[in-house]
PDB file of C-alpha atoms in Angstrom:
ATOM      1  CA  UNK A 136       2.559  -1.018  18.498  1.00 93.00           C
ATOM      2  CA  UNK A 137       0.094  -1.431  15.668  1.00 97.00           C
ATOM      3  CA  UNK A 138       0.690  -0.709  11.704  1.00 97.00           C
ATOM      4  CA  UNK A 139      -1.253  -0.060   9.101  1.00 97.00           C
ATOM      5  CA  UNK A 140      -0.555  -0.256   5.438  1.00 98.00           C
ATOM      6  CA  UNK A 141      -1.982   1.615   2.520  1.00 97.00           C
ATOM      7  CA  UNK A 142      -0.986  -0.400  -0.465  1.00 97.00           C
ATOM      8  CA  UNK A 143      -0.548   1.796  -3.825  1.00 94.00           C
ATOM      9  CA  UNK A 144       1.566   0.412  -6.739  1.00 90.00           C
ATOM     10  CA  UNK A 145       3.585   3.441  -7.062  1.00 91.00           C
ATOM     11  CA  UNK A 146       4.103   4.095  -3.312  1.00 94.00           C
ATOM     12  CA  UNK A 147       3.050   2.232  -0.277  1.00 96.00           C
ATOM     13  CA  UNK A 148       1.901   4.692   2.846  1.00 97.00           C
ATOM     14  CA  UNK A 149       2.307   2.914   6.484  1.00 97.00           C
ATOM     15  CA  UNK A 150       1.650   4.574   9.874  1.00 96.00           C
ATOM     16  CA  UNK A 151       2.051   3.148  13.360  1.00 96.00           C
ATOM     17  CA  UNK A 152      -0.281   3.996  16.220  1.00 95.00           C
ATOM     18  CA  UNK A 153       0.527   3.281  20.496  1.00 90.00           C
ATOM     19  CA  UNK A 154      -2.144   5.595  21.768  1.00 82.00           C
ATOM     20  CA  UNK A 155      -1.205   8.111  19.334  1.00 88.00           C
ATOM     21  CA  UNK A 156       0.465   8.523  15.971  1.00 92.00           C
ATOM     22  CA  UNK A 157       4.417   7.124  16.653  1.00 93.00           C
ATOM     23  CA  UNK A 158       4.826   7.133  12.676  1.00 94.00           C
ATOM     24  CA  UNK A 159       3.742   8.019   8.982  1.00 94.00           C
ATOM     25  CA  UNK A 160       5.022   8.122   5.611  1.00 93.00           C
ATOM     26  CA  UNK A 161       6.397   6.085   3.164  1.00 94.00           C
ATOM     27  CA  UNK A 162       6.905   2.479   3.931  1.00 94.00           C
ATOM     28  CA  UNK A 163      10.077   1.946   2.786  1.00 91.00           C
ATOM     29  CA  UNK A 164      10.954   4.408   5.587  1.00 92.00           C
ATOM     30  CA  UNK A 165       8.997   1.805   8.239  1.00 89.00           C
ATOM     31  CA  UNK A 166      10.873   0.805  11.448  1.00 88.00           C
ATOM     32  CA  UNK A 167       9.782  -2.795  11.939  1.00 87.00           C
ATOM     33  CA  UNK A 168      10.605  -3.586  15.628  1.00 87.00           C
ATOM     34  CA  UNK A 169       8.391  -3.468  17.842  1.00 90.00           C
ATOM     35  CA  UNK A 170       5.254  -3.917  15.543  1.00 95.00           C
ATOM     36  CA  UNK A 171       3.372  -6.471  16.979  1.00 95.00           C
ATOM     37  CA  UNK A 172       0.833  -6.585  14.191  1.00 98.00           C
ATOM     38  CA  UNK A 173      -0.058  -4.669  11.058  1.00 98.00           C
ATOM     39  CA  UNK A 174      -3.439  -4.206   8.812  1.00 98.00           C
ATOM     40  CA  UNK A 175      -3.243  -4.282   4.910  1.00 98.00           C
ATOM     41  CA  UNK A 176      -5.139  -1.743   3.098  1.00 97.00           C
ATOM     42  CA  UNK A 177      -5.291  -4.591  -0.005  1.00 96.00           C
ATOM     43  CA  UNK A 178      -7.179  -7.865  -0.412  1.00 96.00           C
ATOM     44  CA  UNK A 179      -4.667 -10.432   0.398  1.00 97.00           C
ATOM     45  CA  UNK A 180      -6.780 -13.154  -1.582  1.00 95.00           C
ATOM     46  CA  UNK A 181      -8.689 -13.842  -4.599  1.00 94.00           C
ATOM     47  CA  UNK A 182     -12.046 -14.927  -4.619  1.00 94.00           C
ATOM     48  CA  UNK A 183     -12.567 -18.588  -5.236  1.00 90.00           C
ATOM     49  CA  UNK A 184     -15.108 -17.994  -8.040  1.00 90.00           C
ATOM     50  CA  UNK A 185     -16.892 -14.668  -9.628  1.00 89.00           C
ATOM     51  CA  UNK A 186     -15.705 -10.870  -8.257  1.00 92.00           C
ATOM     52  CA  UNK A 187     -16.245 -11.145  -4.798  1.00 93.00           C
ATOM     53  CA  UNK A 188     -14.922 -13.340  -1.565  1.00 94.00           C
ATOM     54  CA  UNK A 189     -17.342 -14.132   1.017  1.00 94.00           C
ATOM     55  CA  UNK A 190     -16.157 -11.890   3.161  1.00 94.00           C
ATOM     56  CA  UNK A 191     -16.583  -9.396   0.723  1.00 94.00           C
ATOM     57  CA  UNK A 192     -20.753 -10.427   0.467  1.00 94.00           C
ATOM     58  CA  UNK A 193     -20.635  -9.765   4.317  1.00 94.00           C
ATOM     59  CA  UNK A 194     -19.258  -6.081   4.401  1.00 94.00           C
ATOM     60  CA  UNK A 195     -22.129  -5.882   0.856  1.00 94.00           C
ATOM     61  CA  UNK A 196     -24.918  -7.220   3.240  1.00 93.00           C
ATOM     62  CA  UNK A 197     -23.481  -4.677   6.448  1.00 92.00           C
ATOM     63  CA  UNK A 198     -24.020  -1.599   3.258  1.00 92.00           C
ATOM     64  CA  UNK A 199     -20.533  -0.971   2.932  1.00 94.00           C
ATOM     65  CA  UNK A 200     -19.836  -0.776  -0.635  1.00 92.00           C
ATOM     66  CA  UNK A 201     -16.552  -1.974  -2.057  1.00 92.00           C
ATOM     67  CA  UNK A 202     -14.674  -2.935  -5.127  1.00 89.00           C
ATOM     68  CA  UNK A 203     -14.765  -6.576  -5.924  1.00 90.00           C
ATOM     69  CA  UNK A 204     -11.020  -8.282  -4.983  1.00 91.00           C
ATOM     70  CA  UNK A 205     -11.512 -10.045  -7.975  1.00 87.00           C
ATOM     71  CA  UNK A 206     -11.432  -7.260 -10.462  1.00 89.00           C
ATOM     72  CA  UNK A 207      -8.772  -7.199 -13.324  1.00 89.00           C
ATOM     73  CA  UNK A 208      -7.519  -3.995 -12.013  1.00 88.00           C
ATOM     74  CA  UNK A 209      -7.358  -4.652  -8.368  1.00 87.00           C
ATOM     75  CA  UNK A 210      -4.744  -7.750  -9.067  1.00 91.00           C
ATOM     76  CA  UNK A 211      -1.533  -5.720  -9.214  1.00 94.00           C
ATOM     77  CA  UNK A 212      -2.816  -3.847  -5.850  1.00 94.00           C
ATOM     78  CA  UNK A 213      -3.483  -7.296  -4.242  1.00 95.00           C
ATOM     79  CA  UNK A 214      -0.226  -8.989  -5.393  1.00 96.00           C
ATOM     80  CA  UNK A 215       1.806  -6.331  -3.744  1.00 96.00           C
ATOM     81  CA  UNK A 216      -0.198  -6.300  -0.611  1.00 96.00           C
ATOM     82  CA  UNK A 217       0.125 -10.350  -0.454  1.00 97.00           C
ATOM     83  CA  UNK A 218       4.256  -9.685  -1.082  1.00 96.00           C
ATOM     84  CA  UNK A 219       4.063  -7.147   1.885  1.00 96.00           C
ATOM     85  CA  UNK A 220       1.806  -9.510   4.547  1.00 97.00           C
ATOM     86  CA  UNK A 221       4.343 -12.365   3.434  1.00 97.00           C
ATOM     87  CA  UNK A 222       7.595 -10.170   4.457  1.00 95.00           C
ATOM     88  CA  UNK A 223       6.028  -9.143   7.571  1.00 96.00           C
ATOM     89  CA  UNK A 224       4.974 -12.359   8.325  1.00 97.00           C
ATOM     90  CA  UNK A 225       8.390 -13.656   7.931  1.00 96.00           C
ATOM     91  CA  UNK A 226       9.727 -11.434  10.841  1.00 95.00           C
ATOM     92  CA  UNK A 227       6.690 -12.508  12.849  1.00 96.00           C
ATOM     93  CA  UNK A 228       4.578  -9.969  12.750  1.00 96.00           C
ATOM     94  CA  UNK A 229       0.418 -10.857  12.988  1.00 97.00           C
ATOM     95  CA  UNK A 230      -0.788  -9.688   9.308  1.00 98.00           C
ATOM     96  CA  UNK A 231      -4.751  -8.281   8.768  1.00 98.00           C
ATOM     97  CA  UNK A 232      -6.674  -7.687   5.698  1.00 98.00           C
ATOM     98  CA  UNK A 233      -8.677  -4.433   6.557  1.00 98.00           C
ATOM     99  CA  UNK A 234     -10.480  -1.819   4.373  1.00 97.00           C
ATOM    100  CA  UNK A 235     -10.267   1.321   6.150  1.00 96.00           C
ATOM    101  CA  UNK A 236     -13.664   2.793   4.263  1.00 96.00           C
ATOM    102  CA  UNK A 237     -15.815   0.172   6.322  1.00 96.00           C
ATOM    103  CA  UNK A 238     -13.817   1.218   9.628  1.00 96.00           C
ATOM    104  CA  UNK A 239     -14.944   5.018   8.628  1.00 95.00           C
ATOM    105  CA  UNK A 240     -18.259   3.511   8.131  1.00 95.00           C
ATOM    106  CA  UNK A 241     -18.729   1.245  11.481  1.00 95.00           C
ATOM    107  CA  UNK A 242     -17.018   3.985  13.724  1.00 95.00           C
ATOM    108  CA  UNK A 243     -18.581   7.247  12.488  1.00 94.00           C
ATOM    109  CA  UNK A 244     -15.515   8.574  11.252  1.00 93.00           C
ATOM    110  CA  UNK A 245     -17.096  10.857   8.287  1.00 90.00           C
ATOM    111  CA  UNK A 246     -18.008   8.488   5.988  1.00 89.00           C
ATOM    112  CA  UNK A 247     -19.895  10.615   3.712  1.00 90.00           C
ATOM    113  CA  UNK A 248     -16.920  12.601   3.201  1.00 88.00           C
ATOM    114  CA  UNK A 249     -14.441  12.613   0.267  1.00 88.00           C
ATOM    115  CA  UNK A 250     -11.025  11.625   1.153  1.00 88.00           C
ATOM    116  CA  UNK A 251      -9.742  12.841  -1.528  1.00 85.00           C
ATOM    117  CA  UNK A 252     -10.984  16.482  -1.258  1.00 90.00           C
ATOM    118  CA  UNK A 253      -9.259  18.783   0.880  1.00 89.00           C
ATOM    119  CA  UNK A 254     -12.530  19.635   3.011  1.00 90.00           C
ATOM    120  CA  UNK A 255     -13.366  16.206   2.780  1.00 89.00           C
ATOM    121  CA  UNK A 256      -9.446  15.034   4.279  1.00 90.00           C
ATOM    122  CA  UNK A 257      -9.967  17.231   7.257  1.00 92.00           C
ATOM    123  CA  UNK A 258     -13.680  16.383   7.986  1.00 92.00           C
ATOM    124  CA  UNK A 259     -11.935  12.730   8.293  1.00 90.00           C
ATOM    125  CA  UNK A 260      -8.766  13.759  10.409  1.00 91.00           C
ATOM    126  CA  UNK A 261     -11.016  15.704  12.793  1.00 91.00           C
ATOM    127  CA  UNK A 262     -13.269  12.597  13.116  1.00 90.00           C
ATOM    128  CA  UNK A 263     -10.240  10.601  13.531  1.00 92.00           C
ATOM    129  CA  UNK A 264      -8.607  12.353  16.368  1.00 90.00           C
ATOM    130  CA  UNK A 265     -11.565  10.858  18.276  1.00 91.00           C
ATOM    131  CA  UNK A 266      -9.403   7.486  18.315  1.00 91.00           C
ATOM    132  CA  UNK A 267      -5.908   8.868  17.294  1.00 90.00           C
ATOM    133  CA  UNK A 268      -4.173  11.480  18.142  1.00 86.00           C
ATOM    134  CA  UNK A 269      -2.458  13.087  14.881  1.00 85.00           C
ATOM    135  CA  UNK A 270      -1.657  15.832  13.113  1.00 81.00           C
ATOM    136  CA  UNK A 271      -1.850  16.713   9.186  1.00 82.00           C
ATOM    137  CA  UNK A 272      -1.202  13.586   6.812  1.00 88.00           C
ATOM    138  CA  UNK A 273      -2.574  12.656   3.021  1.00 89.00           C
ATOM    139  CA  UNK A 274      -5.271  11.086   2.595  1.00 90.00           C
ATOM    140  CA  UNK A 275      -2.875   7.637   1.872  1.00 93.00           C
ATOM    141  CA  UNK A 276      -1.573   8.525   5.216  1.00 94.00           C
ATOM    142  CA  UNK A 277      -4.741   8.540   7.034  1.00 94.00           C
ATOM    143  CA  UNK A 278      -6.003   5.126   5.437  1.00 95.00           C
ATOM    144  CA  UNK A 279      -2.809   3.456   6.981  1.00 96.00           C
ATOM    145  CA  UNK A 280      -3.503   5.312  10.385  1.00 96.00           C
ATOM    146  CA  UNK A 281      -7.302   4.238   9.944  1.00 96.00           C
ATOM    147  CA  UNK A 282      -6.246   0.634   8.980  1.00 98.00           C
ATOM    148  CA  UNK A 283      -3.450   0.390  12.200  1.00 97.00           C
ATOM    149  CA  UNK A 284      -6.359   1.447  14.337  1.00 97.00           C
ATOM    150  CA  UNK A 285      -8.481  -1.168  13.297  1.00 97.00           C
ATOM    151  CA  UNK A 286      -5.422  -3.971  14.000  1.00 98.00           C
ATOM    152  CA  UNK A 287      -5.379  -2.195  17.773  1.00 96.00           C
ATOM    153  CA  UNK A 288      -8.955  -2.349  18.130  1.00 96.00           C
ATOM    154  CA  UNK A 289      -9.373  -6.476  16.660  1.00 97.00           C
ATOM    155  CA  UNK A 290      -6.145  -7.232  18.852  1.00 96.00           C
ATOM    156  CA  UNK A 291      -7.564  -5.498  22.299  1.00 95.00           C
ATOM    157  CA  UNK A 292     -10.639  -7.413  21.547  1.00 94.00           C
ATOM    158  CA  UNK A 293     -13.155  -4.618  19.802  1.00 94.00           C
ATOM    159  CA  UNK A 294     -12.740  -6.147  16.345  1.00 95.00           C
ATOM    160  CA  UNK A 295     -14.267  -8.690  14.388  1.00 95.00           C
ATOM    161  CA  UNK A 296     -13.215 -11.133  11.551  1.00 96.00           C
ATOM    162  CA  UNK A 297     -15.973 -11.389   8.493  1.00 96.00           C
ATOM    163  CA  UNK A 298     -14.421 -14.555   7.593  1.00 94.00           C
ATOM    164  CA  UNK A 299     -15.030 -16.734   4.190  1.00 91.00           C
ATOM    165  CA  UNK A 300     -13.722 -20.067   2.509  1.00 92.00           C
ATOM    166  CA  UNK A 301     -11.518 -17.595   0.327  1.00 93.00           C
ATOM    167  CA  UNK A 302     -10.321 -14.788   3.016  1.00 94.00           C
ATOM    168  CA  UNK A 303     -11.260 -12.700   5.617  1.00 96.00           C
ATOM    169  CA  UNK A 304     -11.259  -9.037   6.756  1.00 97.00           C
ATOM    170  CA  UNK A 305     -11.208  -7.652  10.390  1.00 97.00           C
ATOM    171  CA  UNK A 306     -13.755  -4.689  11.113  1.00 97.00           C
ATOM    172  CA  UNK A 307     -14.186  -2.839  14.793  1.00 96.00           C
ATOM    173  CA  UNK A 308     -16.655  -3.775  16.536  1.00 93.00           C
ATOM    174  CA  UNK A 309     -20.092  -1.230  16.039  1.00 83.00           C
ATOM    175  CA  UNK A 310     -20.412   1.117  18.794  1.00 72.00           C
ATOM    176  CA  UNK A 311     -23.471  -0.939  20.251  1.00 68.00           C
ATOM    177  CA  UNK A 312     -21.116  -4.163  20.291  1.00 64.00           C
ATOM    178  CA  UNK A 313     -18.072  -1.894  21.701  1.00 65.00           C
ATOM    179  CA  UNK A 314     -20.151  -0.940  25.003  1.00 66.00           C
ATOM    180  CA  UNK A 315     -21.411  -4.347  25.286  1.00 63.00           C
ATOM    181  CA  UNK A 316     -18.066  -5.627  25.131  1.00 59.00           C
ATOM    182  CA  UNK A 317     -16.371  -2.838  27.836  1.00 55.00           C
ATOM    183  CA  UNK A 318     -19.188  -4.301  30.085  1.00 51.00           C
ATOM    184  CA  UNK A 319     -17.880  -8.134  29.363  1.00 47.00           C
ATOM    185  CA  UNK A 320     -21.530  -8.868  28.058  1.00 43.00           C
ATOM    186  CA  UNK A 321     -20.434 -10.622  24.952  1.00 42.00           C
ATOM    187  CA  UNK A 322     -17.410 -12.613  23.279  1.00 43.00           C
ATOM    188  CA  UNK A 323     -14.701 -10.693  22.138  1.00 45.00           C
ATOM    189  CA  UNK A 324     -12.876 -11.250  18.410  1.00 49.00           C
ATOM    190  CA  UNK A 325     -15.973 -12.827  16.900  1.00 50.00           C
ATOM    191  CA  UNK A 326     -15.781 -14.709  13.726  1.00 53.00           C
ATOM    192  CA  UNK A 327     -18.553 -14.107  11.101  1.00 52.00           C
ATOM    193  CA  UNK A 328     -19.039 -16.088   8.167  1.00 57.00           C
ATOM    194  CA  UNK A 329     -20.913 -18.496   6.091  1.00 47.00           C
ATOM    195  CA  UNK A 330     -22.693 -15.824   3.701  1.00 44.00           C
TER     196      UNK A 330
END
């Protein structure tokens, strides 16, 4: 099973996906057996110099817009999602950076809409139950399901990594790269990087 991980500094949201939604809520209340790897909604790096990390420039240059990791008040956020990838790490779970905007973004899952907006929240989920199979959740909720997604998707070989010299995010493959890849025309789990 797959996880994903909304980091917030009051609360943390996780959700777990199989083929459909086995969990979501807080993740304090997270099972962790049987997670075979989990996605972090939170950089889990700093950029080596200036606001951004390479892999950050990539998702810039793909038009997916993002706050820069190396922000003053993105460090809190990325300290607790680095405490988080080092616990499940410890238990051996695989640990992702993802940023479940550019999934929305790559996959067609209403990115125009606002997440935050009731309307917008179920313009999302509807798009989402495309992938997932789910019911109602918060809009924290449905970043972790979006983020565990994108783990299943990298680890059955429709993701990439936009990797840098400071970090490196996965991403789904586009849709034009996903039906290449079902008919074994290109390389699966592609690394991307020198920007």
């Amino acid at each position: 099973m797959y996880c994903g991980i909304d980091v917030g500094l009051k609360r943390c949201h996780a959700a777990v996906i199989s083929d459909r939604l086995e969990f979501s809520g807080l993740f304090e209340e997270l099972r962790l057996d049987n997670i075979m790897a989990a996605g972090i909604d939170a950089p889990l790096s700093f950029p080596s110099r200036g606001s951004f990390r390479e892999c950050e420039k990539l998702l810039l240059k793909m038009g997916i817009r993002l706050f820069p990791s190396g922000a003053p008040f993105f460090r809190k956020i990325a300290i607790r999602g680095m405490e988080i990838a080092e616990e499940l790490r410890n238990i051996g779970i695989r640990v992702y950076e993802v940023y479940p905007y550019a999934t929305r973004v790559i996959l067609n899952i209403a990115p125009r809409a606002k997440k935050r907006k009731k309307e917008g929240l179920m313009e999302i989920l509807g798009s989402l139950s495309r992938w997932v199979e789910i019911d109602a959740v918060s809009h924290d909720e449905a970043d972790a399901i979006i983020a565990a997604l994108t783990v299943k998707m990298y680890e059955e070989g429709k993701g990439v990594m936009l990797k840098g010299s400071d970090g490196e995010i996965i991403v789904p493959m586009d849709p034009t790269q996903l039906r290449l890849s079902s008919d074994g025309k290109i390389n699966n789990r592609r690394e991307y990087g020198n920007v």
